[in-house]
Amino acid sequence: MSTCLAAILLTAIASVTAETDFTQYVNVFQGTTGGGNRFPGVVAAPFAMAKLGPDVQSGTTDAYSGYLPSGNIWGFSMMHESGTGGAPKYGVVSQMPVIGNVSNPLADLSQERASADQAKVGYYKASLKTDVVVELAASEHAGLYQYTFPKASTPCVVVDVSHVLPSFRGLGWEQHYSKGNISILPDGHYEGSGTYNNGWNLSPDWNIYFCGKFNQKPSTSKTFKGTGTGTTLASYDTTNSVSGTERLGAVFSFKDTNVTSRVGISYISSVNACQHLDKEIPATTSLQSLVDRARSTWNTRVLSKIQTSSTNATDLQLLYSSLFGMFLIPSNLTGENPGWTSSEPYYSDVFTLWDTHRSHTPLFHILEPVVYEEFIRSLIDIWRHDGFMPDARSSNYNGRVQGGSNADNVLADAYVKGVRGAINWADGFSAMVTDAETTPPNNHDPKAPDSSTKEGRGALPDWIKYGYITPAFTRAVSRAVEYSANDFGLYQVAKGLGKSAEAQKYLERSRNWRNHWNPDCTSNNHSGFVVPRRANGSFIEQDPLSCGGCYWGDAYYEDNPWVYSMNALHDVATLKKYIGGDAKFVDRINKLFDLKIFNAGNEPGFTSPYLYNFVSGMQHMSVKRSRDIGKLYNSGTGGLPGNSDAGAMESNILWQMIGLWPLTGQTTFLILSPWFSQMTIDLGSGKSLKISSTGGNKDTAFYVQSLQVNGKAWDKAWVTWQDVFANGGTMDFVLGPSPANWTTGELPPSLAAGDA
Ligand SMILES: *[C@@H]1O[C@H](CO)[C@@H](O)[C@H](O)[C@H]1NC(C)=O
Ligand SMILES: *[C@@H]1O[C@H](CO)[C@@H](O)[C@H](O)[C@H]1NC(C)=O
Ligand SMILES: *[C@@H]1O[C@H](CO)[C@@H](O)[C@H](O)[C@H]1NC(C)=O
Ligand SMILES: *[C@@H]1O[C@H](CO)[C@@H](O)[C@H](O)[C@H]1NC(C)=O
Ligand SMILES: *[C@@H]1O[C@H](CO)[C@@H](O)[C@H](O)[C@H]1NC(C)=O
Ligand SMILES: *[C@@H]1O[C@H](CO)[C@@H](O)[C@H](O)[C@H]1NC(C)=O
Ligand SMILES: *[C@@H]1O[C@H](CO)[C@@H](O)[C@H](O)[C@H]1NC(C)=O
Ligand SMILES: *[C@@H]1O[C@H](CO)[C@@H](O)[C@H](O)[C@H]1NC(C)=O
């Protein structure tokens, strides 16, 4: 081989393997307004513990992720959650740059912005009215703040341990600062911890430890302690170490106007916080090198997993912004678990499996199989040590539960799709049995005092005694529908483990949604809805268009009987029969749209638009709904049709682009219509799913004319995990402008049907 040819070959290989920078398509501000609650700050790697960003005040608006587009910045803090609701969580380990000697560090030090914040993957920049520019970058457990103060100013950094995101909604879910401490060491660095409680999961006191270092020895450093927020002078402490329940912190001033501040965090100790800092962001680290590392990590670990032939920037921005938004939480806290020591992985900041189990966790599994297996192990380890798997978890504490115990659905989904690895499935099933058999202690939640909102299934006593849930329990009907799906999950795993008696028991229990079905309840030419039911067996009169307040104390949570009556997804054949056959079933799905009941921004209805696939020849209607839902999304700040809900909303649009919809707990994927002429999904271990389409146009010619799966003609409106994901596969679509009657084959399975 001539050296010349070798050089050409090397160039060719380099151009193939050179990483495409998919972060160029990510708008980190996607879904940050209009109730999306996405976090736009720095998350250096998927699932990183450190989430560094601004905390903004704007009247009495809750800043769930810390960020709001307008308002004053009152600190930059190390911990946030993305896409949560209820009330803000975290916003702790903060600091605030201030010019001049700070006479009262307890006063309002917030600053207006000089211009809109700028950010990209791994980088955040805020320009304050004081002419201080703040640039942020991070690693997994540490952050770097690069401050550029105006020339000839006296640069100051205030570390306020009492800083925590407030809530103004009056729901009783606001966070509180409980106590703290901080010590300034002789070399100028500082260490300490803060203790906080409450938030949306009603957690008791939890601690976070920090370790902060600067690029220069501070010219002055003073601790402070005091109460209130007024303009009265705070007393600076004469010692280098303060602790207590008062507000406290430290103020540092510097000579050089370029100040670099590095902070490590840990749930375990300030020693660990310093170790994280020194290991991940050693003193000489440049901001740019952290930004480069974050970009490369996101490209390699997440963004490159889905590649398309598209050159349409609008579509690529939506694809990659959504993909990025899916993996900001949960947080991988392995090695950072303050609750117990274990060789198992540990993940927290789960918000909430109630939101994510339909479309997020099945895509999480496909795109991040290694993390997903660790996540499942962590759910089981939480059960080992805390007694129950979480439906949601934050600051290392379970809560809150909105409906069923949806970890059961998630475990079942993993089990039926062959996730094994290091998972102890005997324990996994035991954890599910705990949900199904052990009533969790009542945590006396004022919003729902009847039973636990912390974990497990609070309404289990009725479920076991009656096979339905009476109004003695709040959210009785929506919980019953979800408990049915949870029990179906137990059936699936029991069957797989060869536990036939348990399998039979839970299969029967999974049909209990039928006990809430009142065939005589009518609405808009339809009869038969799930309704509240008394202990004596009689149904309670119910308008299917109403869910009362749709909240914690009502019979249905966040959606009405029309929606919950479509959610027996493991028993659709029975549902169709109850509703009155194929034509009525199709009309009922149509009515969800015609009567404007369907809300694309709320998870309980996520699957309803695609249930047309359970009727021969009607798959085109699912495609039409899919395209209509797609129009509600974009990559802009208001581009999510509802709260991100920890990426649930983003996962939904990604499935529309792929052209499939998962049925969690089953191996079934309903077929929709792909957006792109080519898409490759990297399944890991060298496997991939390649989806192609010809003759189509995303907006005008999207109806399926024909399909080949793995090279064979396909007449079913569904595929299984085994068909296209287990070993990879191909799906080749022909699309066109009008519907074609191609789904003439076998209907998707209804595994719990029978014995109706
Ligand atoms: C700030 O305090 C330092 C130390 O007490 C003092 O030297 C300096 O003049 C003060 N600067 C201003 C702007 O007040
Ligand atoms: C600071 O608070 C933490 C958590 O309460 C505690 O473990 C630690 O001992 C305290 N340190 C000092 C110096 O008071
Ligand atoms: C201070 O930071 C600015 C902005 O990053 C940079 O342009 C300037 O060179 C720095 N000055 C010094 C003295 O390092
Ligand atoms: C790119 O996609 C957007 C949104 O899907 C569409 O409106 C636009 O027409 C497309 N642009 C081109 C050049 O095809
Ligand atoms: C989770 O975090 C631990 C500790 O940092 C790390 O060893 C592990 O590889 C992480 N898991 C994944 C899947 O990245
Ligand atoms: C109900 O059915 C009647 C008779 O078929 C029809 O006239 C009416 O429009 C229907 N109403 C709705 C809401 O579908
Ligand atoms: C059940 O209780 C309701 C309300 O007390 C009552 O109206 C109804 O007649 C009872 N039905 C039966 C079958 O006892
Ligand atoms: C689709 O084709 C099947 C089989 O040829 C036929 O039975 C069915 O009626 C057709 N459905 C529609 C909606 O045209």
CSV table of C-alpha atoms in Angstrom, one decimal, residues 75-400:
chain,number,residue,atom,x,y,z
A,75,GLY,CA,-28.5,33.0,43.0
A,76,PHE,CA,-26.9,30.2,41.0
A,77,SER,CA,-27.3,26.9,42.6
A,78,MET,CA,-26.0,23.4,42.1
A,79,MET,CA,-29.1,21.2,42.3
A,80,HIS,CA,-32.4,21.3,40.4
A,81,GLU,CA,-35.0,19.0,39.0
A,82,SER,CA,-36.2,19.2,35.4
A,83,GLY,CA,-39.8,19.1,34.4
A,84,THR,CA,-41.5,18.7,37.7
A,85,GLY,CA,-44.7,20.1,39.1
A,86,GLY,CA,-46.5,20.6,42.4
A,87,ALA,CA,-43.9,22.8,44.0
A,88,PRO,CA,-40.2,23.4,43.4
A,89,LYS,CA,-37.6,21.1,44.8
A,90,TYR,CA,-33.9,21.9,45.5
A,91,GLY,CA,-32.2,25.1,44.3
A,92,VAL,CA,-29.6,24.5,47.0
A,93,VAL,CA,-25.8,25.1,47.3
A,94,SER,CA,-26.0,28.5,45.8
A,95,GLN,CA,-23.8,31.6,45.4
A,96,MET,CA,-24.4,35.1,44.2
A,97,PRO,CA,-21.9,37.5,42.7
A,98,VAL,CA,-22.2,41.0,44.2
A,99,ILE,CA,-20.1,44.2,43.6
A,100,GLY,CA,-18.7,46.1,46.5
A,101,ASN,CA,-18.6,45.2,50.2
A,102,VAL,CA,-21.7,43.5,51.2
A,103,SER,CA,-23.1,45.3,54.2
A,104,ASN,CA,-25.9,42.9,54.7
A,105,PRO,CA,-25.7,39.4,53.1
A,106,LEU,CA,-29.2,38.7,54.3
A,107,ALA,CA,-30.8,41.4,52.2
A,108,ASP,CA,-32.2,40.8,48.8
A,109,LEU,CA,-29.1,40.6,46.6
A,110,SER,CA,-31.0,39.7,43.5
A,111,GLN,CA,-30.1,41.3,40.2
A,112,GLU,CA,-31.9,42.1,37.0
A,113,ARG,CA,-30.5,40.6,33.8
A,114,ALA,CA,-28.9,42.9,31.3
A,115,SER,CA,-29.9,40.6,28.5
A,116,ALA,CA,-31.5,37.2,28.0
A,117,ASP,CA,-29.6,34.2,29.3
A,118,GLN,CA,-27.7,32.2,26.7
A,119,ALA,CA,-27.0,28.5,26.9
A,120,LYS,CA,-26.1,25.4,25.0
A,121,VAL,CA,-25.4,21.8,26.1
A,122,GLY,CA,-22.9,22.0,29.0
A,123,TYR,CA,-22.8,25.8,29.1
A,124,TYR,CA,-24.8,28.6,30.6
A,125,LYS,CA,-24.3,32.4,30.6
A,126,ALA,CA,-26.1,35.1,32.4
A,127,SER,CA,-25.3,38.8,32.1
A,128,LEU,CA,-26.4,40.9,35.1
A,129,LYS,CA,-27.4,44.5,35.2
A,130,THR,CA,-24.4,45.1,37.5
A,131,ASP,CA,-22.2,44.2,34.5
A,132,VAL,CA,-21.2,41.0,36.1
A,133,VAL,CA,-21.1,38.1,33.6
A,134,VAL,CA,-21.6,34.6,35.0
A,135,GLU,CA,-20.6,31.6,33.0
A,136,LEU,CA,-21.3,28.1,34.2
A,137,ALA,CA,-20.1,24.6,33.4
A,138,ALA,CA,-20.1,21.4,35.3
A,139,SER,CA,-19.2,17.7,35.8
A,140,GLU,CA,-21.3,15.0,37.4
A,141,HIS,CA,-20.9,16.1,41.0
A,142,ALA,CA,-19.3,19.5,40.8
A,143,GLY,CA,-19.7,22.9,39.1
A,144,LEU,CA,-17.6,25.7,37.8
A,145,TYR,CA,-18.7,29.3,38.0
A,146,GLN,CA,-16.6,31.8,36.0
A,147,TYR,CA,-17.4,35.4,37.0
A,148,THR,CA,-16.2,38.4,35.1
A,149,PHE,CA,-16.7,41.4,37.2
A,150,PRO,CA,-16.3,44.9,35.8
A,151,LYS,CA,-12.8,46.4,35.9
A,152,ALA,CA,-11.9,48.2,39.1
A,153,SER,CA,-14.8,46.8,41.0
A,154,THR,CA,-14.7,45.0,44.3
A,155,PRO,CA,-15.7,41.5,43.4
A,156,CYS,CA,-17.7,39.6,46.1
A,157,VAL,CA,-19.3,36.2,46.2
A,158,VAL,CA,-22.0,35.5,48.8
A,159,VAL,CA,-22.6,31.9,49.8
A,160,ASP,CA,-26.0,31.7,51.4
A,161,VAL,CA,-26.7,28.3,53.0
A,162,SER,CA,-30.3,29.1,53.6
A,163,HIS,CA,-31.0,29.5,49.9
A,164,VAL,CA,-33.7,27.1,48.7
A,165,LEU,CA,-36.4,27.4,46.0
A,166,PRO,CA,-39.6,28.8,47.5
A,167,SER,CA,-43.2,28.0,46.6
A,168,PHE,CA,-46.1,30.4,46.6
A,169,ARG,CA,-49.0,28.2,45.7
A,170,GLY,CA,-50.1,27.6,49.3
A,171,LEU,CA,-50.4,23.8,48.8
A,172,GLY,CA,-48.3,23.1,51.9
A,173,TRP,CA,-45.5,21.6,49.6
A,174,GLU,CA,-43.0,24.5,50.0
A,175,GLN,CA,-39.4,23.7,50.9
A,176,HIS,CA,-37.9,24.9,54.2
A,177,TYR,CA,-34.4,25.6,55.2
A,178,SER,CA,-33.9,23.8,58.5
A,179,LYS,CA,-30.3,24.4,59.5
A,180,GLY,CA,-26.7,24.6,58.2
A,181,ASN,CA,-23.1,25.2,58.8
A,182,ILE,CA,-20.1,26.6,57.0
A,183,SER,CA,-16.4,26.8,57.8
A,184,ILE,CA,-13.7,28.8,56.1
A,185,LEU,CA,-10.4,27.0,56.1
A,186,PRO,CA,-7.0,28.7,56.3
A,187,ASP,CA,-6.2,28.2,52.6
A,188,GLY,CA,-9.4,30.2,51.7
A,189,HIS,CA,-11.7,27.3,50.7
A,190,TYR,CA,-14.9,26.6,52.5
A,191,GLU,CA,-16.9,23.5,53.4
A,192,GLY,CA,-20.3,22.9,55.1
A,193,SER,CA,-23.7,21.6,54.7
A,194,GLY,CA,-27.4,22.6,54.5
A,195,THR,CA,-30.4,20.8,55.8
A,196,TYR,CA,-33.9,21.3,54.1
A,197,ASN,CA,-37.2,19.6,54.1
A,198,ASN,CA,-40.6,19.3,52.4
A,199,GLY,CA,-41.2,20.0,48.7
A,200,TRP,CA,-43.6,18.1,46.5
A,201,ASN,CA,-42.7,14.8,48.1
A,202,LEU,CA,-43.2,16.0,51.7
A,203,SER,CA,-39.7,14.8,52.7
A,204,PRO,CA,-38.3,15.2,56.2
A,205,ASP,CA,-34.9,16.9,56.8
A,206,TRP,CA,-32.2,15.9,54.3
A,207,ASN,CA,-28.6,17.1,54.1
A,208,ILE,CA,-26.4,18.2,51.3
A,209,TYR,CA,-22.7,18.8,51.8
A,210,PHE,CA,-20.5,21.2,49.8
A,211,CYS,CA,-16.9,22.1,49.2
A,212,GLY,CA,-16.0,25.4,47.5
A,213,LYS,CA,-12.7,26.7,46.2
A,214,PHE,CA,-11.6,29.8,44.3
A,215,ASN,CA,-8.9,30.5,41.8
A,216,GLN,CA,-7.4,33.1,44.1
A,217,LYS,CA,-7.1,33.5,47.8
A,218,PRO,CA,-10.0,35.8,48.9
A,219,SER,CA,-8.8,39.2,50.1
A,220,THR,CA,-11.5,39.0,52.8
A,221,SER,CA,-13.7,36.1,53.9
A,222,LYS,CA,-16.3,36.4,56.6
A,223,THR,CA,-19.0,34.1,57.9
A,224,PHE,CA,-22.4,35.5,58.8
A,225,LYS,CA,-25.5,34.5,60.7
A,226,GLY,CA,-28.8,36.1,61.3
A,227,THR,CA,-32.5,36.0,60.7
A,228,GLY,CA,-34.9,37.8,58.4
A,229,THR,CA,-34.4,39.5,55.0
A,230,GLY,CA,-34.6,43.1,56.0
A,231,THR,CA,-32.2,46.0,55.4
A,232,THR,CA,-30.9,45.8,59.0
A,233,LEU,CA,-27.2,45.1,59.2
A,234,ALA,CA,-26.5,41.4,59.6
A,235,SER,CA,-23.9,40.5,62.1
A,236,TYR,CA,-20.8,39.2,60.6
A,237,ASP,CA,-19.4,36.4,62.7
A,238,THR,CA,-16.0,36.8,64.2
A,239,THR,CA,-15.2,33.1,63.9
A,240,ASN,CA,-14.4,31.2,60.7
A,241,SER,CA,-17.1,28.6,61.4
A,242,VAL,CA,-20.8,29.0,62.0
A,243,SER,CA,-23.7,26.6,62.4
A,244,GLY,CA,-27.3,26.7,63.6
A,245,THR,CA,-30.9,27.1,62.5
A,246,GLU,CA,-30.5,30.8,61.6
A,247,ARG,CA,-29.7,31.9,58.0
A,248,LEU,CA,-26.0,31.6,57.6
A,249,GLY,CA,-23.2,31.6,55.1
A,250,ALA,CA,-20.0,33.4,54.0
A,251,VAL,CA,-18.9,36.4,52.0
A,252,PHE,CA,-15.7,36.4,50.0
A,253,SER,CA,-14.1,39.4,48.3
A,254,PHE,CA,-11.3,39.3,45.7
A,255,LYS,CA,-8.7,41.6,44.2
A,256,ASP,CA,-8.7,40.1,40.6
A,257,THR,CA,-12.0,40.8,38.8
A,258,ASN,CA,-11.9,37.4,37.1
A,259,VAL,CA,-13.1,35.0,39.7
A,260,THR,CA,-13.4,31.3,39.1
A,261,SER,CA,-15.4,29.4,41.7
A,262,ARG,CA,-15.5,25.6,41.9
A,263,VAL,CA,-18.0,23.7,44.0
A,264,GLY,CA,-18.4,20.0,44.7
A,265,ILE,CA,-21.5,18.5,46.3
A,266,SER,CA,-22.2,15.2,48.1
A,267,TYR,CA,-25.1,13.7,50.1
A,268,ILE,CA,-22.5,11.9,52.2
A,269,SER,CA,-19.9,14.4,53.6
A,270,SER,CA,-18.0,17.5,52.8
A,271,VAL,CA,-14.9,15.3,52.5
A,272,ASN,CA,-16.7,13.5,49.6
A,273,ALA,CA,-17.7,16.9,48.2
A,274,CYS,CA,-14.1,18.0,48.1
A,275,GLN,CA,-13.0,14.7,46.6
A,276,HIS,CA,-15.6,15.0,43.8
A,277,LEU,CA,-14.4,18.6,43.1
A,278,ASP,CA,-10.7,17.7,43.1
A,279,LYS,CA,-11.2,14.7,40.9
A,280,GLU,CA,-13.7,16.1,38.4
A,281,ILE,CA,-12.8,19.8,38.2
A,282,PRO,CA,-9.1,20.2,39.4
A,283,ALA,CA,-7.8,23.7,39.9
A,284,THR,CA,-6.5,24.3,36.4
A,285,THR,CA,-9.6,23.1,34.6
A,286,SER,CA,-10.9,25.6,31.9
A,287,LEU,CA,-14.6,26.2,31.5
A,288,GLN,CA,-14.2,25.4,27.8
A,289,SER,CA,-12.8,22.0,28.5
A,290,LEU,CA,-15.8,21.1,30.7
A,291,VAL,CA,-18.2,22.4,28.0
A,292,ASP,CA,-16.3,20.3,25.4
A,293,ARG,CA,-16.5,17.2,27.6
A,294,ALA,CA,-20.3,17.7,28.2
A,295,ARG,CA,-20.9,18.1,24.5
A,296,SER,CA,-19.0,14.9,23.7
A,297,THR,CA,-20.6,13.0,26.5
A,298,TRP,CA,-24.2,13.9,25.4
A,299,ASN,CA,-23.3,13.1,21.7
A,300,THR,CA,-21.8,9.7,22.5
A,301,ARG,CA,-24.2,8.5,25.2
A,302,VAL,CA,-27.5,9.9,24.0
A,303,LEU,CA,-27.9,12.0,20.9
A,304,SER,CA,-26.1,9.8,18.4
A,305,LYS,CA,-28.4,6.9,19.4
A,306,ILE,CA,-31.1,8.2,16.9
A,307,GLN,CA,-29.9,9.3,13.5
A,308,THR,CA,-32.0,10.2,10.5
A,309,SER,CA,-31.6,11.2,6.9
A,310,SER,CA,-33.3,14.5,7.5
A,311,THR,CA,-31.7,17.8,6.7
A,312,ASN,CA,-34.6,19.8,7.9
A,313,ALA,CA,-33.3,21.9,10.8
A,314,THR,CA,-36.8,22.4,12.3
A,315,ASP,CA,-37.3,18.6,12.6
A,316,LEU,CA,-33.7,17.9,13.8
A,317,GLN,CA,-34.0,20.6,16.5
A,318,LEU,CA,-37.2,19.0,17.8
A,319,LEU,CA,-35.7,15.5,17.7
A,320,TYR,CA,-32.5,16.4,19.5
A,321,SER,CA,-33.9,18.9,21.9
A,322,SER,CA,-36.5,16.3,23.0
A,323,LEU,CA,-33.9,13.6,23.2
A,324,PHE,CA,-31.8,15.8,25.5
A,325,GLY,CA,-34.8,16.7,27.6
A,326,MET,CA,-35.6,13.0,28.3
A,327,PHE,CA,-32.4,12.3,30.2
A,328,LEU,CA,-32.0,15.2,32.7
A,329,ILE,CA,-33.5,13.2,35.5
A,330,PRO,CA,-33.4,10.7,37.3
A,331,SER,CA,-30.0,11.3,38.8
A,332,ASN,CA,-27.4,8.6,39.1
A,333,LEU,CA,-26.5,8.8,42.8
A,334,THR,CA,-24.5,5.6,43.0
A,335,GLY,CA,-22.0,6.0,45.8
A,336,GLU,CA,-23.9,9.0,47.0
A,337,ASN,CA,-26.7,7.2,48.8
A,338,PRO,CA,-26.9,8.5,52.4
A,339,GLY,CA,-29.5,5.9,53.4
A,340,TRP,CA,-27.7,2.6,53.3
A,341,THR,CA,-24.6,1.0,51.9
A,342,SER,CA,-25.1,-1.4,49.1
A,343,SER,CA,-23.2,-2.7,46.1
A,344,GLU,CA,-26.3,-2.0,44.0
A,345,PRO,CA,-26.6,1.2,41.8
A,346,TYR,CA,-28.7,4.0,43.2
A,347,TYR,CA,-30.9,6.5,41.3
A,348,SER,CA,-33.1,9.2,42.8
A,349,ASP,CA,-35.0,12.2,41.5
A,350,VAL,CA,-37.7,10.1,40.0
A,351,PHE,CA,-40.6,12.2,39.0
A,352,THR,CA,-42.9,10.2,38.6
A,353,LEU,CA,-43.4,6.7,37.3
A,354,TRP,CA,-47.1,7.7,37.1
A,355,ASP,CA,-46.1,10.2,34.4
A,356,THR,CA,-43.2,8.3,32.8
A,357,HIS,CA,-44.2,4.6,32.6
A,358,ARG,CA,-46.3,4.9,29.5
A,359,SER,CA,-43.8,6.3,27.0
A,360,HIS,CA,-40.6,7.4,28.8
A,361,THR,CA,-39.4,4.3,30.5
A,362,PRO,CA,-39.9,2.1,27.4
A,363,LEU,CA,-37.7,4.5,25.3
A,364,PHE,CA,-35.2,4.9,28.2
A,365,HIS,CA,-34.8,1.1,28.0
A,366,ILE,CA,-34.2,1.2,24.3
A,367,LEU,CA,-31.8,4.1,24.2
A,368,GLU,CA,-29.9,3.6,27.5
A,369,PRO,CA,-30.1,-0.1,28.2
A,370,VAL,CA,-27.1,-0.1,30.5
A,371,VAL,CA,-28.5,2.7,32.7
A,372,TYR,CA,-32.0,1.2,32.5
A,373,GLU,CA,-30.8,-2.0,34.0
A,374,GLU,CA,-29.1,-0.1,36.8
A,375,PHE,CA,-32.3,1.9,37.3
A,376,ILE,CA,-34.4,-1.2,37.7
A,377,ARG,CA,-31.8,-2.6,40.2
A,378,SER,CA,-32.0,0.6,42.1
A,379,LEU,CA,-35.8,0.5,42.3
A,380,ILE,CA,-35.5,-3.0,43.8
A,381,ASP,CA,-32.7,-1.9,46.2
A,382,ILE,CA,-34.9,1.0,47.4
A,383,TRP,CA,-37.6,-1.7,48.3
A,384,ARG,CA,-34.9,-3.8,50.1
A,385,HIS,CA,-34.0,-0.9,52.3
A,386,ASP,CA,-37.0,1.4,52.5
A,387,GLY,CA,-39.7,-1.2,52.3
A,388,PHE,CA,-41.4,-0.1,49.0
A,389,MET,CA,-40.3,0.8,45.5
A,390,PRO,CA,-40.9,4.5,44.7
A,391,ASP,CA,-43.5,5.9,42.4
A,392,ALA,CA,-41.6,9.1,42.8
A,393,ARG,CA,-38.5,9.9,44.9
A,394,SER,CA,-36.6,13.1,45.6
A,395,SER,CA,-34.0,14.0,48.3
A,396,ASN,CA,-33.7,10.3,48.9
A,397,TYR,CA,-37.3,9.9,50.1
A,398,ASN,CA,-40.2,8.2,48.4
A,399,GLY,CA,-43.3,10.2,47.5
A,400,ARG,CA,-45.7,11.1,46.1
